[in-house]
Coordinates of C-alpha atoms and ligand atoms in Angstrom, one line a residue:
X1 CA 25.3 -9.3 -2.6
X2 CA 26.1 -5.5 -3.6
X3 CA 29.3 -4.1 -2.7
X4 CA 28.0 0.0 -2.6
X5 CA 29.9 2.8 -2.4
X6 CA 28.2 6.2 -0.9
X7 CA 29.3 9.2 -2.3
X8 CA 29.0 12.9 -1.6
X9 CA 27.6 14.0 -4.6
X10 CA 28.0 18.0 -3.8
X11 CA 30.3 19.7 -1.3
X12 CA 30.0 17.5 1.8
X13 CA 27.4 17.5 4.3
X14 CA 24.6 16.0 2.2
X15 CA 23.5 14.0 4.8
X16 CA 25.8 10.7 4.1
X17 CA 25.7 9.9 7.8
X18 CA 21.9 9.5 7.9
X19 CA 21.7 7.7 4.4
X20 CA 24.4 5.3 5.5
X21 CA 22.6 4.8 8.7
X22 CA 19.6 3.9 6.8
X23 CA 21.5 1.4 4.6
X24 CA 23.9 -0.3 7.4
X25 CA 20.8 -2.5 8.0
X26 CA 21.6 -4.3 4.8
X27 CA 25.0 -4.4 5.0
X28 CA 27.5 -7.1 6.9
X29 CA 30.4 -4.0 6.5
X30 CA 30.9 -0.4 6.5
X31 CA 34.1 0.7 5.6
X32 CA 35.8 4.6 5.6
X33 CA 38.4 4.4 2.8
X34 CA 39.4 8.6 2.6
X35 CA 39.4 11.4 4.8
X36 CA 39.7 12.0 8.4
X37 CA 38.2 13.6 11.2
X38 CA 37.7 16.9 8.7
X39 CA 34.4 14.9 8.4
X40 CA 31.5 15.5 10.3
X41 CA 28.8 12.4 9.8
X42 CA 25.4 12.9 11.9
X43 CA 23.1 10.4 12.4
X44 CA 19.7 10.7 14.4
X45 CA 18.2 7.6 16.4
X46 CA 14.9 8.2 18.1
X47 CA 16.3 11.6 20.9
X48 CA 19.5 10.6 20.7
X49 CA 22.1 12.3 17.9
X50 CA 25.2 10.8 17.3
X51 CA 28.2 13.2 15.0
X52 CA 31.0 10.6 14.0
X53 CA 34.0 12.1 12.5
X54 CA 36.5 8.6 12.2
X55 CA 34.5 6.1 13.0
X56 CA 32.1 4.3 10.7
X57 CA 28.7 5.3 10.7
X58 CA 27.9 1.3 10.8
X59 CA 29.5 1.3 14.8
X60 CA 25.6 2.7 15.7
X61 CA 23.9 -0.8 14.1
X62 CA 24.7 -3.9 16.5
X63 CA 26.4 -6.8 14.8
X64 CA 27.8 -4.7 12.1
X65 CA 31.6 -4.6 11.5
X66 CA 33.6 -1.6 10.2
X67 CA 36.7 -0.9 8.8
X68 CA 38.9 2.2 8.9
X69 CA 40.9 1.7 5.7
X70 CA 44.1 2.7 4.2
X71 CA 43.1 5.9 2.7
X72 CA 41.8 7.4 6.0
X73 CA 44.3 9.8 7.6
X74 CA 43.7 9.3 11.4
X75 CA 44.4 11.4 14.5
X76 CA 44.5 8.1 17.2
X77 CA 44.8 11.2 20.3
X78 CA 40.8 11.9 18.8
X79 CA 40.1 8.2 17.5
X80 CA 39.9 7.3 20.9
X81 CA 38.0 10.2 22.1
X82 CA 35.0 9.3 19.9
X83 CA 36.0 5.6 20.3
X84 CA 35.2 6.7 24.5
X85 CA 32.0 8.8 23.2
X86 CA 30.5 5.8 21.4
X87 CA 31.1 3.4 24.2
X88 CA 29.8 5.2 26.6
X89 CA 26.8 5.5 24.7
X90 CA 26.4 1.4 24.8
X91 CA 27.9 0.7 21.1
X92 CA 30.9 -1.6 21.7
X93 CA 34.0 -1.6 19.3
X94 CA 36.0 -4.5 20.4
X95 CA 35.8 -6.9 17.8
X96 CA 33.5 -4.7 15.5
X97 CA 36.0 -1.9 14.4
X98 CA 39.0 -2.9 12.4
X99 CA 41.8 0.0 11.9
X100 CA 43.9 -0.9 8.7
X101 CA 47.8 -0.7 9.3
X102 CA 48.3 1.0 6.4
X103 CA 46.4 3.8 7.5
X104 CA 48.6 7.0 7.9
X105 CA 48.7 9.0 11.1
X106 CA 47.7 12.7 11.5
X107 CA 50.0 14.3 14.3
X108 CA 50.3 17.7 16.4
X109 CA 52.5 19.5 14.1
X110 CA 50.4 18.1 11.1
X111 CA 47.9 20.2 12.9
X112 CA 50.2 22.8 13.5
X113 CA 51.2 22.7 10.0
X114 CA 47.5 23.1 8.9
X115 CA 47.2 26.4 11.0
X116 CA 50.1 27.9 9.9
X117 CA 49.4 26.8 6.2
X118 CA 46.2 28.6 6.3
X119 CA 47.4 32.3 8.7
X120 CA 50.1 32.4 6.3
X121 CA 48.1 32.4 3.0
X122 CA 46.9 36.0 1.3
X123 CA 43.4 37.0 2.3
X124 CA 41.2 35.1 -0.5
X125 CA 43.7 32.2 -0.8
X126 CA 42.7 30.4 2.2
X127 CA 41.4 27.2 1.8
X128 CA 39.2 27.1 5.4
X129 CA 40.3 24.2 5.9
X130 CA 39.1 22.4 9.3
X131 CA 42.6 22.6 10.3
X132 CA 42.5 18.6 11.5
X133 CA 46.3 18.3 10.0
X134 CA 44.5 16.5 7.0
X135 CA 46.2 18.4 4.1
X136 CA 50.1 18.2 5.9
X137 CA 49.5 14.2 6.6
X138 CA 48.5 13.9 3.0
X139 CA 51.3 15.6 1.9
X140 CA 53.1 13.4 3.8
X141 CA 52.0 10.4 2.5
X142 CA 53.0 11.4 -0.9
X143 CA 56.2 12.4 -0.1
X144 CA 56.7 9.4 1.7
X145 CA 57.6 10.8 5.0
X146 CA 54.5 9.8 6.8
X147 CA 53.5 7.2 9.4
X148 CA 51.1 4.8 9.3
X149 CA 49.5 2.6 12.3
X150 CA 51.8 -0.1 11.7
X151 CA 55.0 2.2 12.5
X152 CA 53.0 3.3 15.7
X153 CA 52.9 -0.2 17.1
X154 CA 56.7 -0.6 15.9
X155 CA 59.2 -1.1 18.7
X156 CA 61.3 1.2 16.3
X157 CA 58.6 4.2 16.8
X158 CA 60.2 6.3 19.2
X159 CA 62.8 6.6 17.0
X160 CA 60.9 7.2 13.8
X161 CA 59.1 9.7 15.5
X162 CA 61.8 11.7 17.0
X163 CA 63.1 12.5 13.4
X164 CA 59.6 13.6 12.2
X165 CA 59.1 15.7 15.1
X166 CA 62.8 17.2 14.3
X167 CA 62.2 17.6 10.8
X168 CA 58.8 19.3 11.5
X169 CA 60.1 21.3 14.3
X170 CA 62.3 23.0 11.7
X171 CA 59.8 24.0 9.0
X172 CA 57.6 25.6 12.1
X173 CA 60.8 27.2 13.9
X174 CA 61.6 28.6 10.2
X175 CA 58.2 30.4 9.9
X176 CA 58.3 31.6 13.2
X177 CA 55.4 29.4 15.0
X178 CA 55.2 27.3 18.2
X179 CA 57.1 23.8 17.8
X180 CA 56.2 20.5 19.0
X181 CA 57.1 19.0 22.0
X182 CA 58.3 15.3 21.2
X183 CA 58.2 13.8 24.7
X184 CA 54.6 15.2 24.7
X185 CA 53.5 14.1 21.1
X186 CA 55.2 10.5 21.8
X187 CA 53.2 10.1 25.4
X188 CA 49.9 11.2 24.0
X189 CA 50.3 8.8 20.9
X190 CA 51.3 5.9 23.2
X191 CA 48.6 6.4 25.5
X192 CA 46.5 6.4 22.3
X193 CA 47.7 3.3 21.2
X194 CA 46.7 1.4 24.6
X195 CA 43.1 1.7 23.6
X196 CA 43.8 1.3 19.7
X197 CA 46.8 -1.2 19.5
X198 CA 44.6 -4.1 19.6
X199 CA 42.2 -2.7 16.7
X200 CA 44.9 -2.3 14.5
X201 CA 45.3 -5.2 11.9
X202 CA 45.9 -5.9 7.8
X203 CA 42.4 -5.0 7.0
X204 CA 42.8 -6.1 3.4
X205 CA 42.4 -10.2 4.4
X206 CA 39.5 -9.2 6.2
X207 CA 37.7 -7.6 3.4
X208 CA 39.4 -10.0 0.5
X209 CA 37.4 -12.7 2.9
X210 CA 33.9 -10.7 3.5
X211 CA 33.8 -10.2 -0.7
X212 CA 34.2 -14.3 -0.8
X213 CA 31.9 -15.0 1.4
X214 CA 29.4 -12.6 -0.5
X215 CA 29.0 -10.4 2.5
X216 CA 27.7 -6.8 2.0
X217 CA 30.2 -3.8 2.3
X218 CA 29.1 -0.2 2.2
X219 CA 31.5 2.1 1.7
X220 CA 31.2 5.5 3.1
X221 CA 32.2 8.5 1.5
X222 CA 33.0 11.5 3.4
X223 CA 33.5 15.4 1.6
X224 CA 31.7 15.1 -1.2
X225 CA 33.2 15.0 -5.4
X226 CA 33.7 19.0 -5.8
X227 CA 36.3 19.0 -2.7
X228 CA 37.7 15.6 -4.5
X229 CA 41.5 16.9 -5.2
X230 CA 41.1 15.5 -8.4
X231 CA 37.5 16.3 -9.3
X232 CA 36.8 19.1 -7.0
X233 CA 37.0 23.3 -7.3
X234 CA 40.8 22.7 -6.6
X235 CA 42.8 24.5 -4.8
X236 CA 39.3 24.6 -2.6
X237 CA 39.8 21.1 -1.9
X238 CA 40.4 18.5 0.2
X239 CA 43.4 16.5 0.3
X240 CA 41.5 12.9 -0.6
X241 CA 39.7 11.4 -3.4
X242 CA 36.2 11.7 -2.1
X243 CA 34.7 9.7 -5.6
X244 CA 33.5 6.7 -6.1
X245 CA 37.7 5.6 -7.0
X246 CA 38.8 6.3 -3.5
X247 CA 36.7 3.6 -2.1
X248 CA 38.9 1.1 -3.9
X249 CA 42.4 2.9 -3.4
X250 CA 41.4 3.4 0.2
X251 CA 40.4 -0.1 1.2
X252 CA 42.6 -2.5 -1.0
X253 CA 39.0 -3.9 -2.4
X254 CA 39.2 -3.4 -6.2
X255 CA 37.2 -2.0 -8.8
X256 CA 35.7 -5.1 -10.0
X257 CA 34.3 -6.1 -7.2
X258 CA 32.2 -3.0 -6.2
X259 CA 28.4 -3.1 -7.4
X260 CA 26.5 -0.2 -7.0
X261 CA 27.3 3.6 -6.5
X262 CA 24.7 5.3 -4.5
X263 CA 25.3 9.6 -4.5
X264 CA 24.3 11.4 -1.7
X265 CA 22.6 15.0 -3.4
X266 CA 21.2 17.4 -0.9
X267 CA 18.0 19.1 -2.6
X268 CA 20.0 22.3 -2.5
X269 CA 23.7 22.9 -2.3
X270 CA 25.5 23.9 1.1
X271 CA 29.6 24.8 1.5
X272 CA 31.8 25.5 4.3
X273 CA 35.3 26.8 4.1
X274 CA 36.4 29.3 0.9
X275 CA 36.2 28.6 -2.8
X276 CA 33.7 29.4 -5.6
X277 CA 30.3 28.2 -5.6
X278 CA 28.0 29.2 -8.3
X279 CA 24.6 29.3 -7.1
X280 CA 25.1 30.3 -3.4
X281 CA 22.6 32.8 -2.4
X282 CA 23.2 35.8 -0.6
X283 CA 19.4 36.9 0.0
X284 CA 16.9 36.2 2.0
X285 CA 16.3 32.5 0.2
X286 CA 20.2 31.3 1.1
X287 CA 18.9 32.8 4.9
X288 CA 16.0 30.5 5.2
X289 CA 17.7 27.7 3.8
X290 CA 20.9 27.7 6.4
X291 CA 17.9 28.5 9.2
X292 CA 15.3 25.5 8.2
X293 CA 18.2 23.2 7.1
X294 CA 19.9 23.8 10.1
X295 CA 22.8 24.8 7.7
X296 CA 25.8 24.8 10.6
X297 CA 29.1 22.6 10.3
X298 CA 29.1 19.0 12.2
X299 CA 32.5 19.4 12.5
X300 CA 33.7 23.1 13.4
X301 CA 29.9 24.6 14.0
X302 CA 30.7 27.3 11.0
X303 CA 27.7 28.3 9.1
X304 CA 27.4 27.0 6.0
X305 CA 27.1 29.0 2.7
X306 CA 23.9 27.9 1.1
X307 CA 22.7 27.8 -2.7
X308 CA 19.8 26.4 -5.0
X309 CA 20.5 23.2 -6.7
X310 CA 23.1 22.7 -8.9
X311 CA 22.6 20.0 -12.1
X312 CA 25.6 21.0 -13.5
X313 CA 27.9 19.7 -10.1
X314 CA 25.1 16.6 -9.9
X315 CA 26.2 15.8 -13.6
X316 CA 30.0 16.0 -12.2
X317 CA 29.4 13.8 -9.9
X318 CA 27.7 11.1 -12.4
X319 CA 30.1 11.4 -14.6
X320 CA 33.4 11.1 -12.3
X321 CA 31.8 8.2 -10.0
X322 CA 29.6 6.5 -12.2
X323 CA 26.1 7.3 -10.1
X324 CA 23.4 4.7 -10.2
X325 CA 21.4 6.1 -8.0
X326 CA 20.8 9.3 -5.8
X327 CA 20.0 9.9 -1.8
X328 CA 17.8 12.6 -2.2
X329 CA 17.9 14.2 0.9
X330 CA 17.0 17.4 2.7
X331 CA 13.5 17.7 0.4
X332 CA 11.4 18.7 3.5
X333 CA 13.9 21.8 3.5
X334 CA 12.3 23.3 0.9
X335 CA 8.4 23.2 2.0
X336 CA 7.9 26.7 2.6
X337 CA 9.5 28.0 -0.4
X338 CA 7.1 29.7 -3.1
X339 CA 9.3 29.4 -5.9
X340 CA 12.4 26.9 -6.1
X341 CA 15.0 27.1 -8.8
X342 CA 17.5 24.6 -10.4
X343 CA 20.4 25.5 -12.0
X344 CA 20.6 23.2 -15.3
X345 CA 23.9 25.1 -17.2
X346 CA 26.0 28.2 -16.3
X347 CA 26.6 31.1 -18.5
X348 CA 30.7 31.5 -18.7
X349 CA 31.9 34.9 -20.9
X350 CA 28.9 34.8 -22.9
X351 CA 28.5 31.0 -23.4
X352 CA 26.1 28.2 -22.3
X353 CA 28.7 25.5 -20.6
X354 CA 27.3 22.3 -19.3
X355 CA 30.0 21.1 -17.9
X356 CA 32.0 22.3 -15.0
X357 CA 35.0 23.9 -15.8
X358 CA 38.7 22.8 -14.0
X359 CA 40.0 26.4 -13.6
X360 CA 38.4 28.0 -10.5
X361 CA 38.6 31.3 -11.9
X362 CA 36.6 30.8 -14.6
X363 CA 33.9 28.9 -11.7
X364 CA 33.8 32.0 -10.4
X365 CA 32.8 34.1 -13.4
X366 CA 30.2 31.6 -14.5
X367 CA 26.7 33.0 -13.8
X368 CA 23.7 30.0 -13.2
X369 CA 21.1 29.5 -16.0
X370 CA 18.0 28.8 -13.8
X371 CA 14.8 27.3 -14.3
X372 CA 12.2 28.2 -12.0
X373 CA 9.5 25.8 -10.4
X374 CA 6.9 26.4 -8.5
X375 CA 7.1 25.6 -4.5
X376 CA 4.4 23.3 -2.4
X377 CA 4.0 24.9 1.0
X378 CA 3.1 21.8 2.5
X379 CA 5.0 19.5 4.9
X380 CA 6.4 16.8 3.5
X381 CA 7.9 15.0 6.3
X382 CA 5.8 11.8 7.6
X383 CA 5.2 10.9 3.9
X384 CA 5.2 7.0 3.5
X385 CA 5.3 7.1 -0.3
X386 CA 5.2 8.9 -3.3
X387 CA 2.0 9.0 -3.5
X388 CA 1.8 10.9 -0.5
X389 CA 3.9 13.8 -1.5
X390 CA 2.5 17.0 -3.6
X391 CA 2.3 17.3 -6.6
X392 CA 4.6 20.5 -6.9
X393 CA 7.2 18.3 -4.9
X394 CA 7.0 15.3 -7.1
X395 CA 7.6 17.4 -10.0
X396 CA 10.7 19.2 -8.4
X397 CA 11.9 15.4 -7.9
X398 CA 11.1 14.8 -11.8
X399 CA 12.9 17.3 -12.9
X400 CA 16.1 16.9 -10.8
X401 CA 16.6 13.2 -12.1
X402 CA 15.7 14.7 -15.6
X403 CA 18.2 17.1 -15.6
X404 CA 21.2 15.0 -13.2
X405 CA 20.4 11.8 -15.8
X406 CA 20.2 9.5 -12.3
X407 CA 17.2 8.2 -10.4
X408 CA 16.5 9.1 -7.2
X409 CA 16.3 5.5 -5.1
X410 CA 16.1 7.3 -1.9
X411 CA 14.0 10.2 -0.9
X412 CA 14.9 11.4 2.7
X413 CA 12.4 13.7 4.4
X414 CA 13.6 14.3 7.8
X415 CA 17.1 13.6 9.7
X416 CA 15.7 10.5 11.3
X417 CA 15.8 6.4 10.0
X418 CA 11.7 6.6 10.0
X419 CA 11.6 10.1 7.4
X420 CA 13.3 7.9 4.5
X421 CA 10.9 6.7 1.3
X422 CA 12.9 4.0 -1.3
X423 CA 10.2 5.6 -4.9
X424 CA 10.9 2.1 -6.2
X425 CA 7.5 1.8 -6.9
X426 CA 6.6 4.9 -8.1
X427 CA 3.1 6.3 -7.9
Ligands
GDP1 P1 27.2 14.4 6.1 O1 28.5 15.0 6.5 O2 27.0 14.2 4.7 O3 27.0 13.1 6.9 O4 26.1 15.4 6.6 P2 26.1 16.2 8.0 O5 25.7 15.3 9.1 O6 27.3 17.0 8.1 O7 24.9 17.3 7.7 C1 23.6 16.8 7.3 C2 22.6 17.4 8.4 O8 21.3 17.3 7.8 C3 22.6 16.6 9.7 O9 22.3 17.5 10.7 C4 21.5 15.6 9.5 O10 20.9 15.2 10.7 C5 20.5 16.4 8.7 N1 19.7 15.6 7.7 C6 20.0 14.5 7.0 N2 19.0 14.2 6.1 C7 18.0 15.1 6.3 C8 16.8 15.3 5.7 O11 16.3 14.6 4.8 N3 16.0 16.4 6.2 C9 16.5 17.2 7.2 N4 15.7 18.2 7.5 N5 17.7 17.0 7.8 C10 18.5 16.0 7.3
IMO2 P1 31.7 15.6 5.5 O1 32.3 14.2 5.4 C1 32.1 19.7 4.3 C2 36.1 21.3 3.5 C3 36.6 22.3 4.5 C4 37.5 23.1 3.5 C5 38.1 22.0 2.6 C6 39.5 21.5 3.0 O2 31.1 15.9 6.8 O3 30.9 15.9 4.3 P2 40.4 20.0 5.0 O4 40.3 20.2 6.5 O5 39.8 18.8 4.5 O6 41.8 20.3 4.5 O7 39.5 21.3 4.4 O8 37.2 20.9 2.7 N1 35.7 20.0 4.2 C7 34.4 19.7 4.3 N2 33.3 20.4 4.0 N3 32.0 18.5 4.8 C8 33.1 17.8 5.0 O9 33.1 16.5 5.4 C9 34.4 18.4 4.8 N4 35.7 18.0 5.0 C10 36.4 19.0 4.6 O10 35.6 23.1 5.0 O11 36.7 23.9 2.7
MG3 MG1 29.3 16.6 7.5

């Protein structure tokens, strides 16, 4: 049985929730291994629209089990707000959602932190970040002055905490901010704990078991590669490794036993927070793509910048996460376009580039080399094949897995499980 790990294959929001959705029916396991509530997952049943930010996408499928792993940084004050939100929708957790121990712990003045990070930065250095305390708790982590779940269910805790909150209280009393109140932080993370304490567990036994007993784990990605801090437009970053390699850093199950890499492309490019972004439109086109795409963050409601398609950050993503396959998603997006272009190289100082450059400076002074195709002007959602597709729109699909070098295994035409096609068999 495949292990696959889902990628964002652009700058987040490609749609990962609903792909993941489609593929949890496979799967025994779906497993977060980076990233925090900064994500923003949406998946569409029938009416009904469910936005996870923490909690596996999987939690919607009955039977399925999920795993929050060791490389997710998580707030417990809004795990168990969603945790609430999802049961009272009639999706149980008990005994379905596993919360690895190792998992470090986003707190108030990590939040704090964020905010101040970001008011105190020049005009043009902000990050826009979603100011969840994911950057500070990362930090954290590598400076080895975190927490992680298995300190919160410490009798020590108290303790540990109050020297954090001390330490903290310092750095925000220096720059001249609003401090945090330890009796408050320790209530609200106790209280916390009541719902989550029995969740909590070594996650890596339980995964080591499912991959001997050749059950299926998804793994899903959240940001996408070009906010990977490794791989991504850094400093516009996030503070994970959102490639394929975080799945295995972030869940304890290693490289070798992973199968399949699945990227999630959108048929154009969105952002949200600052950074440079090479074909984002500031016409009419980017307009009518953030109004038909319903272009607006999952997570903070921001609108989202919005571009043609980029094969120069799809052949990023292949080469830094070793795509199989793409998601295609968001094709129906472009059905009332006349013309649709694809950026295939940038022009940097006077030279063709293909590949995407590390210093953001030069991102920004790289102009797109387009090609231009023409549009369809038909509806493509309620397609049940290829076949069914126009022309124009098969050849836009051609030519995005000519120039990306990856097939496209999954074709999604609509934000629901029903508007998804698997070209297998292609007509
Ligand atoms: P994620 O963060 O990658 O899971 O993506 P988001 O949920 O933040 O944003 C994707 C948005 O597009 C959501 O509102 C989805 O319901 C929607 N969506 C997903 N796939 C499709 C599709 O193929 N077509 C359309 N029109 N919407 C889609
Ligand atoms: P999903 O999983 C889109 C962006 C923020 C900001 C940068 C750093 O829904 O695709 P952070 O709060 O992580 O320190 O912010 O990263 N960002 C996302 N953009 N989708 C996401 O997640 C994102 N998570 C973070 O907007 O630019
Ligand atoms: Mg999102």
């Amino acid at each position: 049985m495949p292990n696959t790990i889902l990628i964002g294959a652009q700058w987040g929001d490609e749609g990962k929730g609903k792909i993941i959705d489609v593929l949890t029916e496979r799967a025994d396991w779906v497993v977060r291994a980076q990233g925090g509530n900064n994500a923003g997952h949406t998946v569409e049943i029938g009416e009904e629209r469910f936005v996870l930010h923490l909690v596996p996408s999987g939690i919607l499928h009955e039977g399925k089990r999920c795993v929050i792993g060791n490389g997710v940084v998580l707030d417990p004050v809004a795990l168990v707000e969603e945790i609430n939100g999802v049961r009272e929708r009639g999706f149980e957790v008990e005994g379905r959602l596993f919360i690895s121990d190792r998992a470090h712990v986003v707190f108030p003045y990590h939040r704090m932190l964020d905010a101040q990070g970001e008011a105190r930065k020049a005009k043009g250095d902000q990050i826009g970040t979603t100011q969840r305390g994911i950057g500070p708790t990362y930090s954290d982590k590598a400076a080895r002055f975190g927490l992680r779940m298995c300190d919160l269910v410490d009798p020590g805790f108290p303790d540990l905490l109050r020297a954090r909150v001390e330490e903290k209280n310092r750095v925000l009393a220096a720059m001249g901010a609003p401090v945090a109140d330890y009796a408050e932080v320790l209530a609200s993370t106790q209280e916390a704990m009541t719902v989550l304490g029995p969740l909590v567990c070594d996650t890596v036994p339980l995964l080591h078991a499912a991959v001997q007993a050749g059950e299926e784990i998804l793994f899903e990605g959240a940001q996408g590669i070009m906010l990977d801090i490794d791989f991504g437009t850094y400093p516009y970053v996030t503070s994970s490794n959102a490639g394929s390699g975080g799945a295995s850093t972030g869940s304890g199950v290693p490289p070798n036993r992973m199968h399949r890499v699945v990227g999630v492309l959108k048929a154009y490019t969105t952002r949200v927070g600052e950074g440079p972004f090479p074909t984002e439109l500031h016409d009419a086109a980017g307009e009518e793509l953030r109004k038909v795409g319903r272009e607006f963050g999952a997570t903070t409601g921001r609108p989202r910048r919005c571009g043609w398609f980029d094969a120069v950050v799809a052949r990023h993503a292949v080469m830094t996460c070793g795509v199989d396959e793409w998601a295609l998603t968001k094709l129906d997006v472009l059905d009332g376009f006349d013309r649709i272009k694809i950026c295939t190289a940038y022009e940097l100082d006077g030279k063709r580039i293909e590949h995407f450059p590390a210093n953001v400076r030069e991102v920004a002074r790289c102009t797109p080399v387009y090609e231009e195709l023409p549009g369809w002007k038909t509806p493509t959602r309620g397609a049940r094949s290829l076949a069914d597709l126009p022309e124009a729109a098969r050849r836009y699909l051609a030519r995005l897995e000519e120039v990306t070098g990856a097939p496209a295994g999954i074709l999604s035409l609509g934000p629901r499980r029903e508007d998804t096609l698997f070209p297998e068999a292609r007509a």
